[in-house]
Amino acid sequence: MSEDVTPDPYADPLRFGQRTQILRERRGMTQAQLADLVGISPHTLRKIENGQQKSPGLDMVMRIAEALRVRDLADLTGRLDARVDLFVGPGHPRLGAVKAAVDSFPLTSNVDPPPIAHLEARLHAAWRERHASRNHREAIGRLLPDLIRDAQALVRHADSAAERRRAQALLAETYSLSQFFIAYQPDSSLLWRVAERGMVAAQESEDPHTIGVASWLLAQAHRDSGQRHFDAADAVNREAVGFLNPLLPDAGDDVLAIAGALEFELGYTAARRRETGTAWRHWEKAREMAERLPPDYFHPVTSFSRAVMGAHAVTVAVELHQGGESVRQAARADQSVIKSRPRRARHRIEEARGYQLDNQPDTALASLEKAFEAAPETIRYNGYARVILLEEVESTRAPRRRRAADLAARIGILAA
């Protein structure tokens, strides 16, 4: 191999430190940035990468895997017997049918479009089922192929500009629902197609709320692609916030809620960057917007509401690696009830991350058990939950090890 060719950590038998360096550089991260994210000094990380210090223990391996968004633990460790997907869950049985519906663009079709009101009612029912179901991907995956087909047909057969805009809004909403199904599954290109098509349809609709929702989802797709895409996530968020702000004095609840959700997303990305003041400032502004909503209001897409702000505070503290603060925020958040099962499960996972940061692994496992009870499919596809469980199945304490192994088996991550 030529000396100027970067080794491929997926093909060459490299040591742990070399793999860490290559994967870090591919993420566009400096040693100082990665060291800060995992809680060690740049000097220590340099010694790990140079092979001057032996490979770290499982806890540090997991932290590095989380910071680098490594999908398969074997890519970092080089151990082919340790293949475990971390941030991408197993492909859902209905993924193929959803993908086929997304990718299908028939130039001629004998599909008669449903009445607009009929499709609106079906989408409303689909969102309601998503929030109420323990296995929400199964619930909406069953509905999506027909919804996608009919929404596309509505756009094709629209008879007027006004009808076309309404149809585009429904198509954008259908793509939004699709993105919740596709997220964290092994087809990132499909996720991007859905996010971008949703944004195009939203812009064609000219509806502020629809544009806000599509922006919220597109920004998340950028942010979850890694640190190099944080600027793109912020750009989408800021553009949408700037678009909606002039409308807020007279806005209805849905527009106000999506503006608040976008405001929080700016704080979430800032927390990922470890920008403490900026993160909490955006959270506070989002909280003020939530207080303008009715007490029982719940946004059907983003879950934005008064009740969810406590869960958002836990997320900010966790991303800032403030273990004690995340535990305090978790205690406050428990005073509110989040209506959505998958959003409740997501909150319990964030809570577990906080307890893990605060060196309370047994309480972290209890939170993951609550997440599983609320929505098994949420925890099954969540990389952070997998990291915690894989760490605790190696615990030196037998009761904790058994408890973690039992939950991991029920989720399905130890089957391989």
XYZ file of C-alpha atoms in Angstrom:
416
model
C 0.000 0.000 0.000
C 1.276 3.452 -0.882
C 2.174 5.567 2.128
C -0.026 8.427 0.933
C -3.143 6.249 0.794
C -5.342 6.417 3.884
C -5.960 2.921 5.247
C -9.531 1.717 5.202
C -10.630 0.787 8.746
C -13.356 -1.370 7.235
C -10.892 -3.537 5.306
C -7.455 -3.428 6.959
C -6.480 -5.106 10.246
C -5.665 -1.886 12.062
C -5.256 -1.372 15.765
C -7.893 0.477 17.775
C -5.989 3.779 17.873
C -5.512 3.894 14.105
C -9.189 3.168 13.544
C -10.143 5.923 15.963
C -7.941 8.430 14.146
C -9.232 7.515 10.684
C -12.892 7.565 11.703
C -12.372 10.848 13.606
C -10.789 12.498 10.557
C -13.592 11.241 8.331
C -15.998 13.003 10.675
C -13.975 16.199 10.294
C -13.171 16.319 14.018
C -9.957 17.450 15.652
C -8.331 15.533 18.492
C -9.315 18.310 20.874
C -12.979 18.082 19.823
C -13.183 14.304 20.226
C -11.286 14.397 23.514
C -13.732 16.966 24.879
C -16.732 14.906 23.791
C -15.505 11.731 25.529
C -14.095 13.433 28.629
C -10.340 12.884 28.302
C -7.424 15.191 27.543
C -6.171 15.687 23.968
C -2.825 14.306 25.177
C -4.455 11.045 26.286
C -6.362 10.725 23.002
C -3.143 11.354 21.078
C -1.461 8.502 22.966
C -4.401 6.193 22.225
C -4.308 7.013 18.519
C -0.508 6.648 18.355
C -0.601 3.279 20.092
C 1.423 4.595 23.055
C -1.431 3.683 25.388
C -3.287 0.390 25.357
C -6.822 0.227 24.052
C -9.282 1.680 26.577
C -11.947 -0.229 28.457
C -15.476 -0.828 27.195
C -16.876 2.330 28.777
C -14.440 4.546 26.843
C -14.852 2.491 23.653
C -18.594 3.115 23.850
C -18.107 6.834 24.449
C -15.801 7.085 21.431
C -18.271 5.081 19.334
C -21.073 7.449 20.394
C -19.045 10.591 19.656
C -17.974 9.302 16.236
C -21.480 7.991 15.468
C -19.980 4.598 14.641
C -22.726 2.358 13.336
C -21.038 -0.987 13.933
C -18.786 -1.580 16.925
C -16.570 -3.844 14.798
C -15.634 -0.844 12.625
C -13.970 0.718 15.659
C -12.578 -2.346 17.416
C -11.652 -4.464 14.382
C -13.231 -7.496 16.020
C -15.507 -9.133 13.481
C -16.998 -11.244 16.260
C -18.335 -8.031 17.847
C -20.543 -6.828 15.019
C -23.284 -4.793 16.647
C -25.122 -1.956 14.930
C -25.256 0.979 17.332
C -26.981 3.897 15.638
C -28.898 2.031 12.977
C -31.478 -0.496 14.012
C -32.444 -3.627 12.138
C -34.446 -3.103 8.974
C -38.134 -3.144 9.801
C -40.115 -5.871 7.979
C -42.203 -3.175 6.268
C -39.215 -1.091 5.142
C -39.162 -2.678 1.673
C -42.804 -1.811 0.970
C -42.364 1.770 2.190
C -39.215 2.178 0.098
C -40.991 0.854 -3.009
C -43.815 3.361 -2.500
C -41.395 6.270 -2.042
C -39.385 5.315 -5.123
C -42.398 4.732 -7.370
C -43.187 7.579 -9.770
C -45.588 6.165 -12.385
C -45.927 8.467 -15.401
C -49.365 7.065 -16.089
C -51.620 5.670 -13.433
C -55.097 4.224 -13.143
C -55.169 5.135 -9.444
C -58.105 7.405 -8.764
C -57.114 9.989 -6.146
C -59.232 10.034 -3.000
C -61.114 13.158 -1.966
C -58.808 15.581 -0.165
C -60.900 15.399 3.015
C -60.599 11.604 2.974
C -56.783 11.677 2.808
C -56.672 14.371 5.506
C -58.735 12.121 7.804
C -56.491 9.101 7.120
C -53.338 11.104 7.884
C -54.885 12.417 11.084
C -55.709 8.843 12.110
C -52.176 7.697 11.208
C -50.561 10.327 13.440
C -52.947 9.424 16.244
C -52.070 5.736 15.886
C -48.345 6.525 15.847
C -48.557 8.321 19.179
C -50.810 5.701 20.797
C -49.069 2.521 19.658
C -46.301 0.707 21.524
C -45.011 -0.582 18.160
C -45.453 2.632 16.242
C -43.300 1.706 13.236
C -45.457 -1.327 12.596
C -48.581 0.807 12.955
C -47.588 3.468 10.438
C -45.521 1.167 8.204
C -48.723 -0.720 7.434
C -50.433 2.508 6.321
C -47.656 4.373 4.520
C -47.540 2.653 1.100
C -51.197 3.496 0.366
C -50.889 6.978 1.858
C -47.849 7.755 -0.310
C -49.520 6.409 -3.445
C -52.737 8.383 -2.864
C -50.948 11.622 -1.930
C -48.865 11.434 -5.097
C -52.035 10.774 -7.126
C -53.739 13.795 -5.561
C -50.907 16.055 -6.708
C -50.924 14.592 -10.233
C -54.684 15.001 -10.663
C -55.180 18.419 -9.035
C -57.534 20.539 -11.187
C -56.571 23.984 -9.935
C -53.678 25.839 -8.364
C -55.481 25.909 -5.006
C -56.175 22.157 -5.115
C -52.559 21.477 -6.067
C -51.279 23.479 -3.095
C -53.546 21.536 -0.710
C -52.431 18.269 -2.280
C -48.766 19.237 -1.939
C -49.328 20.005 1.733
C -50.774 16.508 2.234
C -47.908 14.935 0.280
C -45.407 16.817 2.475
C -47.221 15.595 5.591
C -47.109 12.027 4.268
C -43.347 12.326 3.748
C -43.060 13.681 7.301
C -44.799 10.593 8.647
C -42.520 8.458 6.459
C -39.414 10.051 7.953
C -40.442 8.915 11.436
C -40.701 5.365 10.106
C -37.392 5.434 8.185
C -35.215 7.150 10.812
C -32.499 4.928 12.380
C -33.005 2.161 9.846
C -30.309 0.902 7.468
C -31.096 3.098 4.463
C -29.761 6.633 4.922
C -30.257 7.502 1.242
C -33.984 6.754 1.572
C -34.175 9.043 4.588
C -32.596 11.862 2.592
C -34.944 11.338 -0.377
C -37.950 11.580 1.914
C -36.650 14.643 3.787
C -35.815 16.546 0.615
C -39.016 15.614 -1.212
C -40.981 16.658 1.836
C -39.280 20.053 1.759
C -40.014 20.519 -1.964
C -43.681 19.556 -1.516
C -43.963 21.890 1.486
C -42.594 24.824 -0.467
C -45.029 24.079 -3.303
C -47.875 24.112 -0.786
C -47.004 27.661 0.346
C -48.439 26.729 3.752
C -46.369 28.147 6.667
C -47.061 25.268 9.044
C -46.214 22.652 6.418
C -42.991 24.478 5.541
C -42.073 24.650 9.224
C -42.576 20.907 9.749
C -40.534 19.987 6.667
C -37.755 22.325 7.817
C -37.766 20.762 11.288
C -37.318 17.294 9.824
C -34.707 18.329 7.256
C -32.663 20.062 9.967
C -32.752 16.873 12.039
C -31.541 14.840 9.065
C -28.560 17.191 8.732
C -27.731 17.206 12.434
C -27.959 13.443 12.817
C -25.518 13.031 9.914
C -22.684 14.239 12.150
C -20.784 17.289 13.289
C -19.786 18.400 9.807
C -23.482 18.927 9.029
C -24.336 21.018 12.096
C -23.964 24.264 10.145
C -26.394 22.993 7.506
C -28.874 22.030 10.233
C -28.630 25.508 11.753
C -29.035 27.164 8.342
C -32.295 25.298 7.677
C -33.552 26.031 11.196
C -32.730 29.740 11.085
C -34.284 30.164 7.654
C -37.510 28.589 8.886
C -37.559 30.589 12.132
C -36.997 33.804 10.150
C -39.830 32.846 7.804
C -42.290 32.129 10.628
C -41.426 34.904 13.111
C -43.389 37.685 11.337
C -46.485 35.449 11.433
C -46.371 34.659 15.155
C -48.345 37.614 16.603
C -51.484 36.339 14.850
C -50.526 32.677 14.467
C -52.678 29.732 15.426
C -51.477 27.053 17.818
C -49.944 24.798 15.156
C -47.770 27.537 13.627
C -46.698 28.750 17.070
C -45.833 25.175 18.069
C -43.702 24.428 15.019
C -41.885 27.740 15.524
C -41.190 26.699 19.119
C -39.993 23.268 17.998
C -37.596 24.886 15.527
C -36.315 27.210 18.252
C -35.549 24.229 20.462
C -33.754 22.462 17.600
C -31.316 25.377 17.463
C -30.652 24.758 21.151
C -30.263 21.019 20.604
C -27.597 21.524 17.940
C -25.846 24.101 20.136
C -25.776 21.543 22.956
C -24.196 19.011 20.590
C -21.496 21.636 19.999
C -21.109 22.086 23.779
C -22.241 25.736 23.533
C -23.845 25.856 26.963
C -25.179 29.415 27.052
C -26.557 29.280 23.510
C -28.229 25.930 24.104
C -30.070 27.020 27.240
C -30.980 30.388 25.717
C -32.785 28.689 22.822
C -34.433 26.252 25.243
C -35.736 29.162 27.335
C -37.103 30.934 24.262
C -38.825 27.724 23.172
C -40.277 27.324 26.682
C -41.736 30.834 26.518
C -43.403 29.937 23.220
C -44.766 26.722 24.729
C -46.330 28.728 27.573
C -48.401 30.597 24.967
C -50.054 27.312 23.971
C -53.130 25.858 25.737
C -52.151 23.589 28.662
C -53.395 20.426 26.930
C -52.103 21.288 23.427
C -49.869 18.694 21.745
C -48.332 19.185 18.281
C -49.127 16.069 16.213
C -45.737 15.861 14.466
C -43.079 17.283 16.784
C -44.808 16.582 20.145
C -44.080 20.232 21.035
C -46.131 21.259 24.053
C -45.775 22.583 27.565
C -45.324 19.029 28.830
C -42.418 18.196 26.520
C -40.217 21.115 27.594
C -39.060 19.199 30.656
C -37.958 16.330 28.439
C -36.195 18.831 26.175
C -34.314 20.192 29.197
C -33.045 16.684 29.969
C -31.817 16.353 26.376
C -29.935 19.659 26.525
C -28.243 18.726 29.803
C -27.293 15.276 28.495
C -25.833 16.630 25.256
C -23.818 19.115 27.332
C -22.621 16.119 29.413
C -24.027 17.733 32.567
C -24.866 14.564 34.475
C -26.089 16.175 37.691
C -28.167 18.760 35.830
C -29.743 16.102 33.594
C -30.820 14.149 36.700
C -32.320 17.286 38.261
C -34.171 18.072 35.051
C -35.415 14.478 34.829
C -36.972 14.791 38.291
C -38.804 17.956 37.193
C -39.894 16.459 33.883
C -41.623 13.570 35.652
C -44.227 16.031 36.875
C -45.624 16.253 33.323
C -47.219 13.548 31.196
C -46.194 13.348 27.548
C -49.142 12.092 25.514
C -47.130 10.226 22.873
C -45.857 6.715 23.673
C -42.767 6.937 21.399
C -41.951 10.413 22.720
C -42.300 9.153 26.305
C -39.938 6.298 25.477
C -37.458 8.690 23.890
C -37.551 10.816 27.047
C -36.840 7.758 29.210
C -33.816 6.966 27.039
C -32.508 10.513 27.432
C -33.161 10.195 31.153
C -31.128 6.960 31.178
C -28.243 8.754 29.461
C -28.344 11.359 32.212
C -28.269 8.764 34.983
C -25.403 7.003 33.234
C -23.466 10.286 33.090
C -24.193 10.740 36.809
C -22.809 7.271 37.601
C -26.192 5.780 38.452
C -26.236 2.733 36.137
C -28.997 0.861 37.966
C -31.318 3.865 37.711
C -30.337 4.182 34.042
C -31.409 0.582 33.457
C -34.697 1.261 35.248
C -35.328 4.164 32.865
C -34.602 1.947 29.856
C -37.077 -0.610 31.195
C -39.689 2.157 31.348
C -38.801 3.096 27.764
C -39.338 -0.492 26.666
C -42.684 -0.600 28.429
C -43.821 2.619 26.737
C -42.691 1.778 23.190
C -40.472 -1.235 22.433
C -39.812 -0.090 18.869
C -38.386 3.217 20.071
C -35.708 1.618 22.233
C -35.040 -1.119 19.661
C -33.930 1.473 17.108
C -32.148 3.873 19.477
C -28.349 3.860 19.438
C -27.918 5.502 22.832
C -29.994 2.803 24.526
C -27.914 0.140 22.799
C -24.679 1.753 24.010
C -25.850 1.757 27.639
C -27.076 -1.823 27.508
C -23.968 -3.167 25.803
C -21.868 -1.483 28.452
C -23.885 -2.874 31.347
C -23.986 -6.456 30.037
C -20.239 -6.338 30.790
C -20.797 -5.081 34.339
C -18.819 -6.737 37.126
C -21.991 -6.734 39.244
C -23.941 -9.882 38.459
C -27.477 -8.549 39.209
C -26.901 -5.511 36.977
C -25.350 -7.677 34.271
C -28.332 -10.040 34.284
C -30.803 -7.174 34.265
C -29.085 -5.526 31.289
C -28.767 -8.825 29.417
C -32.456 -9.597 29.933
C -33.548 -6.235 28.520
C -31.033 -6.462 25.671
C -32.428 -9.880 24.759
C -36.002 -8.594 24.804
C -34.979 -5.706 22.551
C -33.112 -8.070 20.259
C -29.628 -6.557 20.241
C -27.908 -9.680 21.599
C -29.464 -12.036 19.086
C -26.474 -11.609 16.723
